[in-house]
Amino acid sequence: MSSARLFVISAPSGCGKGTLIAELNKDFSIYNSISCTTRKPRDGEIDGVHYHFVTRKRFEQLIESDGFLEYASFAGNYYGTPRSAVEESLSNGKDVILEIEPQGAFQVKKKCPDAVMLFILPTSVASLDRRLHRRAKDSGETEEMIQKRLATAKGDIKCAYKYDYVMINGELNAAVSDIKKIYKAAKEGGELSDFAAENMKDRIDEVLKNA
Ligand code: 5GP
C-alpha cells in the first residue's frame, strides 16, 4: 500500500502560507494540488500554475460530474480541488498538499480521515489587515473586498481548534522550521504535541481576543 499522505493546510487570507509551503517544497517532493476557482487572476498569477481559472458554468459542470474532492464558496467565488490529480499522486506514492479554507478542509477530513490537518495562525489580525491592504494595491481589490476577507479570516481562525495541528507564522525562519518539523513528524510518526491543536488553544484564543 502507498504510504503517501494527504496534507490539508489552511490559513486566513494574507497569512503568508504560500511562502511556507514553497519552502517545504524545496526540501520534499510533494504535489501541490492546483485548485479550480471562479475568481479572476491577480497580477502575476498564471492559469494552470496558481489556479485553473474557470467560469462559473464550467465549475458547476465539474460539480455535476463529481470532479471535485471538495469545493466551497469563499468571498463570492467558488474554489475546488480537482479530484483526479490528487488521487493519481497519492496512488503513485507522492504526498499531496491542499491549500484550502476550512469548509473544504472538513469535507476532506470526512472523506479521508487519515489526512493531516494543519492550521497556520497569523501573529495577529492586525498583521493580516496590513498585508491584505498591501496586496490590494497590486490586485485592485476594493476596501469592501478586503473587509470581506478580514471577516472571513476571523471566522476561519475560529475553526483552528478543530484541526490536528496549529502553528504560528511569525518570524520567517522559525515558521519554516516549524512547518518542516510538522511535515516530517506527521510522515514519520514523530513527536508533535507542541503543535497539537489542544495545546495551542491559548494562542488561538489570544489572536481572536485581539481581533
Ligand atoms: P485566494 O483567493 O486568496 O487565492 O484564496 C482564498 C481562499 O480560498 C484561501 O483560504 C485558500 O486557501 C482557499 N482555497 C484555495 N483553493 C481552494 C480549494 O480548492 N478549495 C477550498 N475549499 N478552498 C480553497
Short mmCIF file of C-alpha atoms and ligand atoms in Angstrom, two decimals:
data_model
loop_
_atom_site.label_atom_id
_atom_site.label_comp_id
_atom_site.label_asym_id
_atom_site.label_seq_id
_atom_site.Cartn_x
_atom_site.Cartn_y
_atom_site.Cartn_z
CA MET A 1 0.00 0.00 0.00
CA SER A 2 1.17 3.54 -0.73
CA SER A 3 2.48 5.48 2.28
CA ALA A 4 1.79 8.81 0.61
CA ARG A 5 -0.05 11.27 2.84
CA LEU A 6 -2.53 13.98 2.22
CA PHE A 7 -1.79 17.29 4.00
CA VAL A 8 -4.55 19.82 4.31
CA ILE A 9 -3.24 23.28 5.14
CA SER A 10 -5.48 26.24 5.96
CA ALA A 11 -4.67 29.77 6.95
CA PRO A 12 -6.57 33.01 6.72
CA SER A 13 -6.07 35.12 3.58
CA GLY A 14 -2.97 37.26 3.94
CA CYS A 15 -1.26 34.97 6.45
CA GLY A 16 1.63 34.17 4.12
CA LYS A 17 1.14 30.41 3.94
CA GLY A 18 2.32 30.37 0.32
CA THR A 19 5.86 31.26 1.38
CA LEU A 20 5.95 28.47 3.97
CA ILE A 21 4.64 25.88 1.54
CA ALA A 22 7.20 26.98 -1.08
CA GLU A 23 9.96 26.39 1.50
CA LEU A 24 8.56 22.92 2.25
CA ASN A 25 8.62 22.12 -1.47
CA LYS A 26 12.34 22.94 -1.61
CA ASP A 27 13.15 20.05 0.72
CA PHE A 28 10.50 17.47 -0.03
CA SER A 29 8.88 16.01 -3.11
CA ILE A 30 5.23 16.92 -2.73
CA TYR A 31 2.45 17.50 -5.24
CA ASN A 32 0.71 20.84 -4.61
CA SER A 33 -2.82 20.46 -5.78
CA ILE A 34 -3.92 23.16 -8.25
CA SER A 35 -7.43 24.28 -7.42
CA CYS A 36 -10.12 25.49 -9.77
CA THR A 37 -11.56 28.89 -8.98
CA THR A 38 -14.08 31.28 -10.48
CA ARG A 39 -12.21 34.32 -9.14
CA LYS A 40 -10.24 36.50 -11.54
CA PRO A 41 -6.45 36.08 -11.65
CA ARG A 42 -4.38 38.61 -9.68
CA ASP A 43 -1.36 40.24 -11.29
CA GLY A 44 1.31 37.61 -11.88
CA GLU A 45 -1.00 34.63 -11.43
CA ILE A 46 -0.82 32.08 -14.25
CA ASP A 47 -3.64 29.80 -15.35
CA GLY A 48 -2.72 26.17 -14.67
CA VAL A 49 0.07 27.17 -12.26
CA HIS A 50 -1.54 29.11 -9.42
CA TYR A 51 -5.09 28.04 -10.18
CA HIS A 52 -7.19 26.75 -13.02
CA PHE A 53 -9.26 29.87 -13.62
CA VAL A 54 -12.66 28.73 -14.86
CA THR A 55 -16.08 30.19 -15.47
CA ARG A 56 -18.94 29.62 -13.06
CA LYS A 57 -20.62 27.46 -15.70
CA ARG A 58 -17.55 25.22 -16.07
CA PHE A 59 -17.20 24.98 -12.29
CA GLU A 60 -20.83 23.88 -11.96
CA GLN A 61 -20.31 21.25 -14.68
CA LEU A 62 -17.37 19.88 -12.69
CA ILE A 63 -19.53 19.73 -9.54
CA GLU A 64 -22.17 17.81 -11.52
CA SER A 65 -19.64 15.30 -12.82
CA ASP A 66 -18.18 14.70 -9.33
CA GLY A 67 -14.90 16.23 -10.45
CA PHE A 68 -14.07 17.72 -7.05
CA LEU A 69 -12.71 16.11 -3.91
CA GLU A 70 -14.18 19.14 -2.14
CA TYR A 71 -15.36 22.59 -3.04
CA ALA A 72 -16.57 25.70 -1.26
CA SER A 73 -17.81 29.18 -1.86
CA PHE A 74 -15.45 31.83 -0.46
CA ALA A 75 -15.82 35.62 -0.65
CA GLY A 76 -18.31 35.29 -3.52
CA ASN A 77 -16.34 32.79 -5.63
CA TYR A 78 -16.12 29.03 -5.94
CA TYR A 79 -12.91 27.18 -5.12
CA GLY A 80 -12.48 23.42 -5.55
CA THR A 81 -9.88 20.65 -5.51
CA PRO A 82 -9.83 18.58 -8.72
CA ARG A 83 -10.19 15.00 -7.56
CA SER A 84 -8.25 13.06 -10.22
CA ALA A 85 -4.82 14.72 -9.86
CA VAL A 86 -4.87 14.23 -6.08
CA GLU A 87 -5.88 10.58 -6.31
CA GLU A 88 -3.30 9.91 -9.01
CA SER A 89 -0.48 11.45 -6.98
CA LEU A 90 -1.38 9.54 -3.83
CA SER A 91 -1.63 6.26 -5.71
CA ASN A 92 1.83 6.96 -7.21
CA GLY A 93 3.21 7.31 -3.68
CA LYS A 94 3.65 11.09 -3.74
CA ASP A 95 2.40 13.24 -0.86
CA VAL A 96 -0.14 15.91 -1.64
CA ILE A 97 -0.75 19.34 -0.14
CA LEU A 98 -4.14 21.01 -0.37
CA GLU A 99 -4.04 24.69 0.48
CA ILE A 100 -7.73 25.23 1.18
CA GLU A 101 -10.11 27.02 3.51
CA PRO A 102 -11.85 25.30 6.45
CA GLN A 103 -15.22 24.37 4.88
CA GLY A 104 -13.36 22.38 2.23
CA ALA A 105 -10.80 21.08 4.74
CA PHE A 106 -13.51 19.47 6.86
CA GLN A 107 -15.10 17.89 3.77
CA VAL A 108 -11.71 16.31 3.00
CA LYS A 109 -11.24 15.06 6.58
CA LYS A 110 -14.62 13.35 6.38
CA LYS A 111 -13.71 11.59 3.14
CA CYS A 112 -10.05 10.95 4.05
CA PRO A 113 -9.78 10.54 7.85
CA ASP A 114 -6.01 9.98 7.60
CA ALA A 115 -5.43 13.45 6.15
CA VAL A 116 -3.11 15.59 8.28
CA MET A 117 -4.88 18.86 9.09
CA LEU A 118 -2.67 21.89 9.78
CA PHE A 119 -3.85 25.43 10.52
CA ILE A 120 -1.39 28.33 10.20
CA LEU A 121 -2.23 31.22 12.51
CA PRO A 122 -1.13 34.81 11.92
CA THR A 123 0.53 36.55 14.87
CA SER A 124 -2.47 38.90 14.95
CA VAL A 125 -5.45 40.01 12.91
CA ALA A 126 -3.80 43.44 12.61
CA SER A 127 -0.92 41.81 10.69
CA LEU A 128 -3.42 40.30 8.24
CA ASP A 129 -5.10 43.66 7.82
CA ARG A 130 -1.76 45.26 6.86
CA ARG A 131 -0.86 42.51 4.41
CA LEU A 132 -4.28 42.50 2.73
CA HIS A 133 -4.09 46.25 2.22
CA ARG A 134 -0.59 45.94 0.77
CA ARG A 135 -1.67 43.18 -1.60
CA ALA A 136 -4.78 45.12 -2.68
CA LYS A 137 -2.50 47.73 -4.24
CA ASP A 138 -1.45 45.11 -6.87
CA SER A 139 -4.72 43.27 -7.24
CA GLY A 140 -7.03 46.27 -7.28
CA GLU A 141 -9.24 44.78 -4.57
CA THR A 142 -11.62 47.31 -3.06
CA GLU A 143 -11.87 48.18 0.63
CA GLU A 144 -15.16 46.29 0.70
CA MET A 145 -13.47 43.13 -0.62
CA ILE A 146 -10.66 43.50 1.93
CA GLN A 147 -13.19 43.83 4.75
CA LYS A 148 -14.98 40.72 3.47
CA ARG A 149 -11.70 38.78 3.51
CA LEU A 150 -10.92 40.02 7.04
CA ALA A 151 -14.33 38.98 8.33
CA THR A 152 -13.87 35.56 6.72
CA ALA A 153 -10.36 35.34 8.20
CA LYS A 154 -11.74 35.79 11.73
CA GLY A 155 -14.33 33.07 11.08
CA ASP A 156 -11.60 30.78 9.73
CA ILE A 157 -9.38 31.32 12.79
CA LYS A 158 -12.26 30.10 14.99
CA CYS A 159 -12.03 26.79 13.10
CA ALA A 160 -8.37 26.31 14.09
CA TYR A 161 -9.39 24.47 17.28
CA LYS A 162 -10.71 21.62 15.12
CA TYR A 163 -7.51 20.98 13.17
CA ASP A 164 -4.93 18.35 14.18
CA TYR A 165 -2.05 20.82 14.37
CA VAL A 166 -1.69 24.57 14.68
CA MET A 167 1.43 26.66 14.12
CA ILE A 168 2.12 30.40 14.06
CA ASN A 169 3.53 32.25 11.07
CA GLY A 170 5.62 34.76 12.98
CA GLU A 171 9.36 35.09 12.40
CA LEU A 172 10.04 33.50 8.98
CA ASN A 173 12.93 31.16 9.84
CA ALA A 174 11.15 29.82 12.90
CA ALA A 175 7.94 29.26 10.93
CA VAL A 176 9.81 27.47 8.11
CA SER A 177 11.49 25.23 10.65
CA ASP A 178 8.13 24.51 12.33
CA ILE A 179 6.31 23.55 9.14
CA LYS A 180 9.17 21.22 8.14
CA LYS A 181 9.15 19.65 11.60
CA ILE A 182 5.39 19.07 11.41
CA TYR A 183 5.60 17.60 7.91
CA LYS A 184 8.43 15.22 8.81
CA ALA A 185 6.93 14.11 12.09
CA ALA A 186 3.49 13.57 10.55
CA LYS A 187 5.12 11.36 7.90
CA GLU A 188 7.49 9.50 10.15
CA GLY A 189 5.38 9.32 13.31
CA GLY A 190 7.48 11.73 15.39
CA GLU A 191 6.57 13.82 18.43
CA LEU A 192 4.19 16.67 17.64
CA SER A 193 2.48 17.51 20.90
CA ASP A 194 3.85 21.10 20.87
CA PHE A 195 1.71 21.75 17.80
CA ALA A 196 -1.36 19.71 18.76
CA ALA A 197 -4.43 21.94 18.46
CA GLU A 198 -5.46 21.25 22.07
CA ASN A 199 -2.08 22.58 23.24
CA MET A 200 -2.35 25.68 21.06
CA LYS A 201 -5.73 26.70 22.41
CA ASP A 202 -4.35 29.71 24.35
CA ARG A 203 -2.59 31.05 21.25
CA ILE A 204 -5.75 30.76 19.17
CA ASP A 205 -7.74 32.49 21.97
CA GLU A 206 -5.16 35.28 22.06
CA VAL A 207 -5.35 36.00 18.30
CA LEU A 208 -9.15 36.03 18.47
CA LYS A 209 -9.29 38.18 21.58
CA ASN A 210 -7.36 40.96 19.83
CA ALA A 211 -9.24 40.63 16.52
P1 5GP B 1 -7.27 33.35 -2.63
O1 5GP B 1 -8.40 33.98 -3.38
O2 5GP B 1 -6.65 34.28 -1.63
O3 5GP B 1 -6.26 32.70 -3.55
O4 5GP B 1 -7.89 32.13 -1.78
C1 5GP B 1 -8.94 32.35 -0.91
C2 5GP B 1 -9.13 31.15 0.00
O5 5GP B 1 -9.54 30.01 -0.76
C3 5GP B 1 -7.87 30.73 0.73
O6 5GP B 1 -8.20 30.46 2.09
C4 5GP B 1 -7.46 29.46 0.03
O7 5GP B 1 -6.76 28.57 0.87
C5 5GP B 1 -8.81 28.88 -0.34
N1 5GP B 1 -8.76 27.91 -1.41
C6 5GP B 1 -7.92 27.86 -2.47
N2 5GP B 1 -8.19 26.79 -3.23
C7 5GP B 1 -9.22 26.14 -2.62
C8 5GP B 1 -9.93 24.92 -2.92
O8 5GP B 1 -9.68 24.22 -3.88
N3 5GP B 1 -10.92 24.58 -2.07
C9 5GP B 1 -11.25 25.32 -0.97
N4 5GP B 1 -12.22 24.86 -0.19
N5 5GP B 1 -10.58 26.44 -0.66
C10 5GP B 1 -9.59 26.85 -1.48
#
